[in-house]
XYZ file of C-alpha atoms in Angstrom:
658
model
C -6.044 -46.756 -18.464
C -7.192 -45.778 -14.974
C -10.637 -45.020 -13.643
C -11.096 -41.269 -13.690
C -12.713 -41.301 -10.249
C -11.125 -41.625 -6.840
C -12.797 -44.813 -5.625
C -12.390 -43.797 -1.965
C -13.663 -40.224 -2.240
C -16.919 -39.077 -3.834
C -16.711 -36.364 -6.457
C -19.288 -35.904 -9.171
C -17.761 -35.992 -12.640
C -17.563 -32.497 -14.082
C -19.249 -32.018 -17.457
C -20.345 -29.306 -19.804
C -23.997 -28.283 -19.771
C -26.226 -29.518 -22.589
C -29.630 -27.847 -22.875
C -32.615 -30.055 -23.647
C -35.322 -27.522 -24.298
C -35.332 -25.419 -21.144
C -33.750 -28.142 -18.988
C -29.999 -28.157 -18.436
C -28.248 -31.522 -18.227
C -24.768 -31.769 -16.749
C -22.708 -28.847 -15.546
C -23.977 -27.513 -12.217
C -27.486 -28.885 -12.776
C -29.049 -31.540 -10.544
C -29.296 -35.097 -11.853
C -32.328 -35.119 -14.141
C -35.153 -37.695 -14.233
C -36.402 -39.061 -17.549
C -39.056 -41.522 -18.673
C -40.852 -42.633 -21.835
C -44.509 -42.812 -22.806
C -45.879 -46.206 -23.843
C -48.753 -45.490 -26.232
C -48.833 -45.410 -30.038
C -47.133 -42.211 -31.242
C -49.904 -41.757 -33.810
C -52.415 -41.418 -30.949
C -51.891 -37.714 -30.351
C -54.258 -37.273 -27.425
C -52.998 -40.339 -25.573
C -49.405 -39.206 -26.114
C -50.224 -35.770 -24.718
C -52.092 -37.232 -21.755
C -49.291 -39.629 -20.813
C -46.691 -36.878 -21.138
C -48.703 -34.543 -18.916
C -49.058 -37.314 -16.340
C -45.299 -37.929 -16.308
C -44.530 -34.218 -16.047
C -46.949 -33.839 -13.143
C -45.168 -36.705 -11.347
C -41.804 -34.937 -11.613
C -40.419 -36.301 -14.887
C -38.142 -33.624 -16.323
C -37.561 -35.019 -19.831
C -39.993 -37.247 -21.770
C -39.029 -39.600 -24.587
C -41.394 -40.702 -27.379
C -40.636 -43.419 -29.912
C -40.582 -42.472 -33.597
C -40.196 -45.706 -35.562
C -41.320 -44.259 -38.911
C -41.354 -40.946 -40.744
C -45.111 -40.833 -40.216
C -44.684 -41.159 -36.443
C -41.969 -38.512 -36.488
C -44.226 -36.125 -38.386
C -46.915 -36.504 -35.729
C -44.488 -35.303 -33.075
C -45.307 -31.804 -34.345
C -48.912 -32.254 -33.222
C -47.926 -33.778 -29.881
C -45.461 -31.001 -29.055
C -47.909 -28.302 -30.138
C -50.641 -29.854 -28.008
C -48.361 -29.915 -24.977
C -47.238 -26.317 -25.427
C -50.849 -25.174 -25.942
C -51.625 -26.753 -22.558
C -48.750 -24.884 -20.930
C -46.481 -27.922 -20.601
C -42.859 -27.091 -21.415
C -41.351 -30.491 -20.594
C -38.677 -31.280 -23.215
C -39.582 -33.970 -25.732
C -37.040 -36.482 -27.040
C -37.579 -38.539 -30.197
C -36.368 -42.127 -29.832
C -34.955 -43.352 -33.156
C -33.920 -46.821 -34.283
C -33.061 -47.923 -37.844
C -34.534 -44.931 -39.729
C -32.302 -41.904 -40.421
C -35.211 -40.423 -42.377
C -37.400 -40.609 -39.274
C -34.667 -38.882 -37.261
C -34.451 -36.021 -39.764
C -38.211 -35.491 -39.608
C -38.345 -35.731 -35.803
C -35.510 -33.237 -35.393
C -37.777 -30.554 -36.879
C -40.147 -30.715 -33.900
C -38.480 -31.996 -30.741
C -35.898 -30.769 -28.221
C -33.604 -33.774 -28.506
C -33.090 -36.817 -30.712
C -31.861 -40.134 -29.339
C -30.065 -42.334 -31.842
C -28.598 -45.795 -31.321
C -25.218 -46.159 -33.083
C -25.765 -49.902 -33.396
C -28.709 -49.610 -35.744
C -28.864 -46.018 -37.022
C -27.059 -46.840 -40.241
C -26.615 -50.601 -39.946
C -28.778 -53.704 -40.208
C -27.905 -56.403 -37.701
C -27.427 -59.884 -39.151
C -24.954 -61.395 -36.665
C -22.659 -61.932 -39.623
C -19.094 -63.031 -38.920
C -16.745 -61.088 -41.118
C -13.174 -59.876 -40.951
C -12.743 -56.222 -41.929
C -9.505 -54.912 -43.355
C -8.556 -51.412 -42.228
C -9.606 -50.123 -45.644
C -12.994 -51.849 -45.456
C -13.546 -50.564 -41.933
C -12.673 -47.012 -43.032
C -15.147 -47.350 -45.898
C -17.872 -48.333 -43.419
C -17.128 -45.247 -41.336
C -17.376 -43.086 -44.451
C -20.794 -44.590 -45.186
C -21.929 -43.869 -41.613
C -20.668 -40.286 -41.859
C -22.771 -39.760 -44.991
C -25.881 -41.094 -43.221
C -25.335 -39.321 -39.910
C -24.003 -35.883 -40.931
C -27.368 -34.495 -42.152
C -28.925 -35.148 -38.738
C -26.009 -33.483 -36.962
C -26.307 -30.457 -39.248
C -30.036 -30.133 -38.586
C -29.655 -30.483 -34.814
C -26.921 -27.851 -34.866
C -29.033 -25.528 -37.006
C -32.053 -25.825 -34.690
C -29.989 -25.735 -31.501
C -31.359 -29.022 -30.181
C -29.607 -31.809 -28.314
C -28.819 -35.432 -29.135
C -28.200 -38.601 -27.174
C -25.705 -41.020 -28.654
C -27.148 -44.029 -26.878
C -25.366 -47.345 -27.247
C -27.271 -50.470 -26.243
C -25.398 -53.653 -25.417
C -28.102 -55.591 -27.231
C -27.798 -53.835 -30.564
C -24.128 -53.410 -31.390
C -23.529 -53.492 -35.130
C -21.927 -56.476 -36.823
C -18.985 -54.220 -37.657
C -18.358 -53.417 -33.980
C -18.963 -57.015 -32.881
C -16.440 -58.347 -35.362
C -13.714 -55.880 -34.382
C -14.275 -55.417 -30.632
C -16.581 -58.250 -29.623
C -19.694 -58.104 -27.476
C -17.833 -56.046 -24.864
C -17.945 -52.754 -22.952
C -15.092 -51.600 -25.199
C -17.247 -52.289 -28.256
C -20.061 -50.240 -26.706
C -17.767 -47.281 -26.106
C -16.162 -47.452 -29.550
C -19.586 -47.612 -31.177
C -20.572 -44.328 -29.519
C -17.205 -42.705 -30.188
C -17.525 -43.330 -33.943
C -20.617 -41.134 -33.986
C -19.258 -38.611 -31.487
C -16.190 -37.992 -33.642
C -18.415 -37.197 -36.620
C -20.426 -34.746 -34.506
C -17.257 -33.087 -33.217
C -15.827 -32.810 -36.733
C -18.950 -30.797 -37.591
C -18.453 -28.636 -34.482
C -21.566 -30.008 -32.803
C -21.249 -30.610 -29.062
C -24.801 -30.633 -27.659
C -24.851 -34.367 -27.089
C -25.086 -36.821 -24.208
C -23.731 -40.366 -24.040
C -25.306 -43.551 -22.699
C -24.127 -47.188 -22.428
C -27.186 -49.252 -21.506
C -27.357 -52.972 -20.789
C -29.699 -55.354 -18.998
C -26.688 -56.871 -17.200
C -25.563 -54.559 -14.356
C -21.981 -55.842 -14.465
C -21.689 -55.043 -18.197
C -23.421 -51.699 -17.727
C -21.166 -50.601 -14.866
C -18.002 -51.620 -16.717
C -19.140 -49.848 -19.898
C -19.988 -46.571 -18.176
C -16.748 -46.587 -16.195
C -14.817 -47.246 -19.382
C -16.723 -44.459 -21.129
C -15.919 -41.977 -18.345
C -12.252 -43.005 -18.339
C -12.001 -42.748 -22.130
C -13.651 -39.315 -22.143
C -11.210 -38.164 -19.503
C -8.342 -39.596 -21.522
C -9.453 -37.836 -24.720
C -9.137 -34.429 -23.072
C -11.036 -31.748 -21.142
C -13.258 -30.793 -24.087
C -14.696 -34.331 -24.154
C -16.584 -33.537 -20.952
C -20.009 -34.565 -22.228
C -22.869 -35.447 -19.863
C -23.872 -39.063 -19.313
C -27.335 -40.634 -19.175
C -27.687 -43.739 -16.997
C -30.093 -46.641 -17.322
C -30.399 -50.393 -16.905
C -32.351 -51.454 -19.951
C -34.929 -54.266 -19.808
C -34.834 -54.256 -15.987
C -38.262 -55.931 -15.738
C -40.910 -55.311 -13.102
C -41.541 -55.236 -9.375
C -38.943 -55.602 -6.692
C -36.418 -57.362 -8.949
C -36.421 -54.461 -11.428
C -35.917 -51.895 -8.695
C -33.028 -53.876 -7.256
C -31.368 -54.318 -10.652
C -31.795 -50.602 -11.416
C -30.309 -49.621 -8.058
C -27.304 -51.887 -8.591
C -26.553 -50.405 -12.007
C -27.594 -46.771 -11.629
C -26.901 -46.383 -7.905
C -23.391 -47.833 -8.199
C -22.449 -45.365 -10.927
C -23.978 -42.403 -9.110
C -21.862 -43.423 -6.106
C -18.829 -43.296 -8.427
C -19.781 -39.733 -9.398
C -20.889 -40.780 -12.894
C -24.261 -39.708 -14.281
C -26.138 -36.496 -15.080
C -29.575 -37.850 -15.987
C -31.239 -41.218 -15.365
C -34.145 -43.367 -16.435
C -35.417 -46.359 -14.475
C -36.906 -48.729 -17.090
C -39.777 -50.777 -15.662
C -42.185 -53.181 -17.340
C -44.963 -51.247 -15.618
C -46.873 -48.056 -16.327
C -44.097 -45.500 -16.790
C -45.564 -43.256 -14.094
C -44.132 -45.735 -11.565
C -40.592 -45.101 -12.819
C -40.492 -41.532 -11.504
C -40.582 -42.093 -7.715
C -37.971 -44.846 -8.037
C -35.646 -42.594 -10.045
C -36.109 -39.696 -7.630
C -35.504 -41.978 -4.651
C -32.351 -43.380 -6.274
C -30.986 -39.878 -6.786
C -31.886 -38.939 -3.213
C -30.192 -42.066 -1.849
C -27.094 -41.283 -3.891
C -26.946 -37.706 -2.639
C -27.342 -38.804 0.975
C -24.579 -41.397 0.613
C -22.329 -38.848 -1.091
C -22.944 -36.378 1.736
C -22.151 -38.940 4.424
C -18.418 -38.249 4.276
C -15.517 -39.955 2.542
C -11.886 -40.819 2.962
C -9.656 -38.011 1.754
C -7.022 -39.278 -0.692
C -4.039 -38.327 1.478
C -5.671 -37.795 4.860
C -4.261 -39.299 8.026
C -6.815 -40.470 10.559
C -6.427 -41.763 14.068
C -7.812 -45.261 14.660
C -6.980 -45.845 18.294
C -3.218 -45.789 18.325
C -2.966 -46.599 14.637
C -2.871 -44.291 11.662
C -3.714 -44.887 8.021
C -2.688 -43.188 4.801
C -3.781 -43.794 1.222
C -1.171 -42.167 -0.984
C -2.506 -43.175 -4.379
C -6.042 -44.585 -4.200
C -6.310 -45.092 -7.963
C -3.508 -47.641 -8.026
C -4.422 -49.393 -4.791
C -7.933 -50.612 -5.499
C -8.307 -54.385 -5.355
C -10.452 -54.766 -8.493
C -10.408 -54.010 -12.206
C -13.141 -51.361 -12.649
C -13.557 -52.245 -16.337
C -13.834 -56.029 -16.125
C -15.571 -58.212 -13.556
C -13.627 -60.841 -11.676
C -14.544 -62.197 -8.278
C -11.911 -61.532 -5.626
C -9.881 -64.734 -5.226
C -10.304 -65.711 -1.585
C -9.577 -68.997 0.110
C -12.400 -71.230 1.289
C -13.018 -71.479 5.007
C -15.569 -73.441 7.033
C -17.808 -71.577 9.470
C -20.715 -72.623 11.659
C -23.832 -73.154 9.593
C -27.478 -73.345 10.553
C -28.587 -76.813 11.518
C -27.300 -79.552 13.779
C -24.526 -78.658 16.219
C -21.217 -78.985 14.440
C -22.722 -78.180 11.013
C -20.163 -76.389 8.834
C -20.625 -74.375 5.644
C -18.024 -73.170 3.147
C -17.409 -69.454 2.586
C -15.126 -67.901 -0.044
C -13.227 -69.480 -2.907
C -15.588 -71.133 -5.362
C -18.398 -71.431 -2.816
C -21.772 -69.770 -3.363
C -22.278 -66.272 -2.039
C -23.724 -66.911 1.414
C -26.681 -65.264 3.161
C -26.078 -64.247 6.781
C -28.578 -63.115 9.431
C -28.323 -61.735 12.925
C -29.415 -63.970 15.787
C -32.415 -61.743 16.526
C -33.715 -62.205 12.984
C -33.071 -65.924 13.055
C -35.017 -66.332 16.285
C -38.126 -64.863 14.629
C -38.117 -67.398 11.767
C -36.496 -70.414 13.441
C -39.833 -72.222 13.690
C -40.174 -72.386 9.891
C -36.547 -72.977 8.838
C -37.134 -76.622 7.905
C -39.836 -75.558 5.441
C -37.741 -72.935 3.645
C -35.673 -75.277 1.461
C -32.847 -73.584 -0.416
C -34.012 -70.102 0.539
C -33.272 -70.093 4.224
C -30.536 -68.160 6.013
C -27.254 -70.050 5.975
C -25.097 -68.459 8.678
C -25.846 -66.703 11.963
C -23.554 -63.713 12.338
C -22.824 -64.229 16.019
C -21.777 -67.877 15.477
C -19.407 -67.376 12.528
C -16.400 -65.869 14.356
C -16.376 -62.890 12.020
C -13.568 -60.407 12.621
C -14.824 -56.803 12.629
C -12.241 -54.358 11.280
C -11.833 -50.615 10.831
C -10.159 -50.537 7.385
C -8.233 -47.376 8.347
C -6.543 -49.207 11.227
C -3.299 -50.425 9.681
C -2.223 -51.965 12.973
C -5.384 -54.039 13.179
C -5.064 -55.056 9.528
C -1.428 -56.097 10.131
C -2.414 -58.233 13.129
C -5.113 -59.901 11.048
C -2.697 -60.601 8.216
C -0.263 -62.321 10.567
C -2.790 -65.089 11.184
C -1.727 -68.296 9.495
C -5.256 -69.175 8.361
C -7.731 -67.083 6.372
C -10.267 -65.195 8.468
C -13.896 -64.245 7.766
C -13.835 -60.433 7.918
C -16.241 -57.471 7.767
C -16.225 -53.735 8.444
C -17.179 -52.568 11.925
C -20.624 -51.008 12.200
C -19.350 -47.847 13.888
C -16.844 -46.882 11.174
C -17.536 -43.307 10.067
C -17.078 -43.910 6.341
C -19.470 -44.365 3.437
C -20.122 -48.085 3.162
C -18.769 -48.582 -0.362
C -15.628 -46.642 0.533
C -15.133 -48.711 3.682
C -15.382 -52.086 1.963
C -13.263 -51.037 -1.026
C -10.604 -49.836 1.385
C -10.806 -53.088 3.360
C -10.408 -55.148 0.172
C -7.482 -52.967 -0.928
C -5.569 -53.536 2.318
C -6.566 -57.107 3.059
C -4.823 -60.009 1.301
C -7.293 -61.698 -1.017
C -7.182 -64.943 0.950
C -9.562 -63.511 3.587
C -13.290 -63.834 2.699
C -15.371 -60.681 3.231
C -18.926 -60.299 4.533
C -20.774 -57.367 2.940
C -23.366 -55.323 4.822
C -26.015 -52.990 3.497
C -25.354 -50.259 6.077
C -22.905 -49.160 8.744
C -23.549 -47.207 11.936
C -26.894 -45.734 12.858
C -29.887 -45.886 10.564
C -30.784 -42.921 8.399
C -33.932 -40.958 9.140
C -35.744 -42.913 6.430
C -34.725 -46.207 7.972
C -35.599 -44.943 11.453
C -39.111 -44.489 10.101
C -38.971 -48.001 8.671
C -38.181 -49.311 12.161
C -41.298 -47.781 13.727
C -43.618 -50.200 15.420
C -46.353 -51.623 13.261
C -49.050 -49.526 14.970
C -47.139 -46.313 14.199
C -47.132 -46.914 10.437
C -49.624 -45.377 8.075
C -52.245 -47.821 6.731
C -50.481 -48.006 3.357
C -47.212 -49.035 5.020
C -48.620 -51.308 7.712
C -47.441 -54.911 7.580
C -49.243 -57.992 8.803
C -47.815 -59.784 11.828
C -46.683 -62.646 9.576
C -44.673 -60.201 7.436
C -43.095 -58.622 10.496
C -42.060 -62.088 11.661
C -40.603 -62.981 8.310
C -43.314 -64.577 6.194
C -42.043 -65.378 2.680
C -45.326 -66.490 1.121
C -45.309 -64.088 -1.811
C -45.013 -65.018 -5.423
C -41.429 -65.368 -6.544
C -40.071 -63.627 -3.423
C -41.671 -60.524 -4.985
C -43.637 -57.686 -3.476
C -45.862 -58.507 -0.483
C -49.454 -57.890 -1.468
C -50.112 -55.747 1.619
C -46.911 -53.737 1.331
C -46.790 -51.773 -1.932
C -43.135 -51.059 -2.656
C -44.028 -47.975 -4.690
C -45.364 -46.157 -1.629
C -43.502 -47.570 1.345
C -40.371 -46.802 3.296
C -39.148 -50.246 2.233
C -38.262 -48.702 -1.145
C -35.551 -46.614 0.524
C -34.211 -49.657 2.359
C -34.212 -51.650 -0.889
C -32.413 -48.983 -2.923
C -29.713 -48.345 -0.322
C -29.076 -52.055 0.220
C -29.025 -52.793 -3.507
C -26.702 -49.895 -4.285
C -24.263 -50.673 -1.480
C -24.121 -54.462 -1.689
C -24.711 -54.635 -5.446
C -21.957 -52.150 -6.234
C -19.418 -54.155 -4.252
C -20.547 -57.467 -5.745
C -20.057 -55.998 -9.224
C -16.570 -54.894 -8.117
C -15.902 -58.581 -7.360
C -15.749 -57.919 -3.618
C -17.664 -60.082 -1.149
C -18.310 -63.714 -0.282
C -21.450 -63.330 1.848
C -24.107 -60.688 2.467
C -25.951 -59.384 5.526
C -28.973 -57.087 5.214
C -29.413 -55.389 8.564
C -31.248 -52.217 7.558
C -34.611 -54.030 7.391
C -36.283 -55.049 10.650
C -38.686 -57.630 9.171
C -36.555 -60.781 8.814
C -38.552 -62.220 5.920
C -38.103 -59.065 3.898
C -34.411 -58.852 4.805
C -33.922 -62.462 3.719
C -35.802 -61.963 0.464
C -33.843 -58.800 -0.248
C -30.527 -60.588 0.335
C -31.300 -63.330 -2.182
C -32.791 -60.919 -4.730
C -29.722 -58.674 -4.646
C -27.491 -61.694 -5.271
C -29.748 -62.742 -8.158
C -29.875 -59.267 -9.747
C -26.088 -58.890 -9.518
C -25.636 -62.289 -11.176
C -23.788 -63.517 -8.090
C -26.113 -66.365 -7.152
C -28.980 -67.555 -9.333
C -31.685 -69.215 -7.255
C -34.855 -68.670 -9.291
C -36.067 -67.940 -12.814
C -34.428 -64.804 -14.182
C -36.370 -62.474 -16.474
C -35.147 -59.750 -18.831
C -38.180 -57.672 -19.792
C -38.214 -54.353 -21.634
C -40.493 -51.443 -20.755
C -43.395 -50.665 -23.055
C -43.219 -48.037 -25.779
C -44.931 -47.226 -29.061
C -42.889 -49.927 -30.843
C -44.181 -52.716 -28.604
C -46.163 -55.362 -30.496
C -48.006 -56.867 -27.517
C -49.027 -55.875 -23.988
C -45.806 -56.343 -22.081
C -47.301 -56.239 -18.612
C -49.966 -58.889 -19.159
C -47.660 -61.027 -21.300
C -44.874 -60.900 -18.706
C -47.374 -61.920 -16.033
C -48.547 -64.901 -18.147
C -44.988 -66.042 -18.842
C -44.063 -65.740 -15.168
C -47.121 -67.765 -14.158
C -46.057 -70.536 -16.555
C -42.301 -70.546 -15.866
C -41.469 -69.023 -12.472
C -40.782 -72.463 -10.977
C -37.818 -73.059 -13.334
C -34.848 -72.429 -11.077
C -31.863 -70.925 -12.899
C -33.508 -70.470 -16.328
C -33.215 -66.995 -17.888
C -36.052 -65.805 -20.134
C -36.084 -62.569 -22.158
C -39.405 -60.874 -22.990
C -39.053 -58.222 -25.701
C -41.829 -56.153 -27.214
C -39.990 -55.704 -30.513
C -36.746 -56.546 -32.266
C -34.835 -53.309 -31.489
C -32.743 -54.708 -28.643
C -34.049 -58.261 -28.598
C -31.329 -60.559 -29.954
C -28.413 -58.765 -28.360
C -29.986 -58.353 -24.927
C -30.895 -62.041 -25.090
C -27.293 -63.073 -25.693
C -26.976 -64.507 -22.181
C -30.627 -65.562 -21.878
C -31.641 -69.172 -22.393
C -34.878 -68.356 -24.223
C -36.491 -65.309 -25.775
C -40.084 -64.234 -26.466
C -40.021 -61.366 -28.992
C -42.701 -59.417 -30.828
C -42.201 -60.042 -34.545
C -45.337 -58.434 -35.993
C -48.728 -57.321 -34.650
C -50.231 -60.375 -32.947
C -47.208 -62.532 -33.849
C -44.313 -63.724 -31.699
C -40.879 -65.111 -32.535
C -39.146 -67.454 -30.097
C -35.400 -67.538 -29.582
C -32.814 -69.844 -28.089
C -30.127 -67.447 -26.931
C -29.890 -64.878 -29.714
C -30.952 -67.319 -32.447
C -34.574 -67.184 -33.678
C -35.997 -70.696 -33.976
C -39.797 -70.273 -34.179
C -41.464 -67.572 -36.252
C -44.848 -65.827 -36.522
C -46.525 -67.741 -33.719
C -50.017 -66.397 -32.899
C -49.803 -64.528 -29.619
C -52.502 -66.688 -28.049
C -50.353 -69.799 -28.554
C -46.943 -68.311 -27.871
C -46.642 -69.004 -24.130
C -47.501 -72.685 -24.674
C -44.986 -72.873 -27.520
C -42.372 -71.263 -25.277
C -42.963 -74.019 -22.730
C -42.582 -76.611 -25.497
C -39.297 -75.000 -26.562
C -37.974 -75.146 -23.001
C -38.930 -78.845 -22.905
C -37.133 -79.493 -26.193
C -33.932 -78.164 -24.680
C -34.191 -80.227 -21.513
C -34.747 -77.339 -19.092
C -38.384 -77.918 -18.226
C -39.495 -79.278 -14.861
C -43.183 -79.830 -14.188
C -44.417 -77.570 -11.377
C -45.798 -80.555 -9.472
C -42.297 -82.037 -9.282
C -40.672 -78.796 -8.177
C -40.940 -78.417 -4.410
C -40.084 -74.816 -3.678
C -39.579 -72.988 -0.454
C -42.673 -70.937 -1.097
C -44.871 -74.012 -1.540
C -43.430 -75.548 1.603
C -44.064 -72.459 3.677
C -47.576 -72.157 2.295
C -48.472 -75.721 3.199
């Protein structure tokens, strides 16, 4: 199977149009922005108010949870209240576990979202071998449960999302396909085939995961499989990184997952899931779409075009077969390790490539601004100065230059020239395709001149608006913010730094998830402290280098059994010093165990006011009063030997603050 897209030339995947109320998704429509309200669905007025707020902010489709038949029935009142107020925003019912709730909701809404992993199955993590006959019997049972909903949606002319979540694959799928992108796709296809058999086609697919690498692979596999099935399988695709969390880390993780796929031409509607008030999701989603459109419009390498590069010429005859990575399965490009000049005493060397950590590189001008505090920055300091590392700058279209480089007996640290007139992702993919794997590659967040948005970001401090103005310490690279998070005086939701963050995360993160890259350089941000923080946070979000506590936190919704924002803040306060520990914070059980499969510990709402604690995906402590749960989580981490007292943990942030 090959990736449907040309990885060197942007082209948006062509789909049929699916109408969600009055809003068209796919086809010639723009990429649509979605979000979800967070209040109790039985609170009609609050549901109406939150929906109106989202619509006013530019949200084009609003999702509301419907966990029970009673909640689904109240959707009638919510929709009527919205229409009476002149709001025509389409409403989507979010369904898990309850086919009866879906059938009730479908009477009132414009779209129903179902999760194939739990629509007709209960998840027990049971290990069982299915014969072909037993598996066929399971599919017959699912058809009986699912067909009435399809018939009702078809009768009413409303849409459906067949939305697979990595965290809630059924035991049947897990036992046959494993916890894999293939299992995610097959789970959705089982339901899609039933819909198609009933001549229902008004549906959209999604393949959501909290792990950007898994998400990207699953969506690429989905697009390739749809293409393989035939032209009438041209259904639209909804993108989202589920349980992205909050703050800067969540925006970076969302940009890596969503932005990378938009750059591949995949995606017709998106939701950025933040553990914040959902109103804050809208500007991030709109900015991500805008960044993707600008990158797509920046030009690309034609599949068979010849281009002059000095005296050399380059031709890509079959880009699909010449990419250096497997688009459906992550594997880091196998380079050789080389030693380059590090930061420190003269003669200091640092390893790049091979099994070495992904390195963080800075320009000399940035280093000069923070050199006076390097000794206090611990593990979080820059590691290589660009000008000292003997990095070879290459135009990947210059076959003559590539040939000269390949004749060198030793591996060479290589990057793309800044003045190459190609989209950045295209340029680095092309470089990796032509360059033998032994050469380590330095990734950059941008090439050539800054965009208009980044030109604004480079204005002098006095030229900025008060909301965007940075303190002198921030301009010089201060890193005294909690958890390398958002500077208190620079709100990421309203600053030009958001554009810089999204572009850098999309460009570098996409390539890291392709397995390309051995070091990173953020040069689109003038403040060295912010550029340094962004470099490390992109590596963390891509799973390429874990240097701090990692959190998987779902957004709020009507199913949530505790206040996610305040609870996440309390857990972070208690655990953010635990370097390399991954903690999942889930408001309910819907996606909890599965999304926590690669987490060390989980904090999950089990009942109102009660919390269950997990080790991996295994529940170990039950019905803990919410007031005690954070302390019990700390005890659980101690029991498993991963606790370090804060007083014994000397971090870079503490050192800089002293």
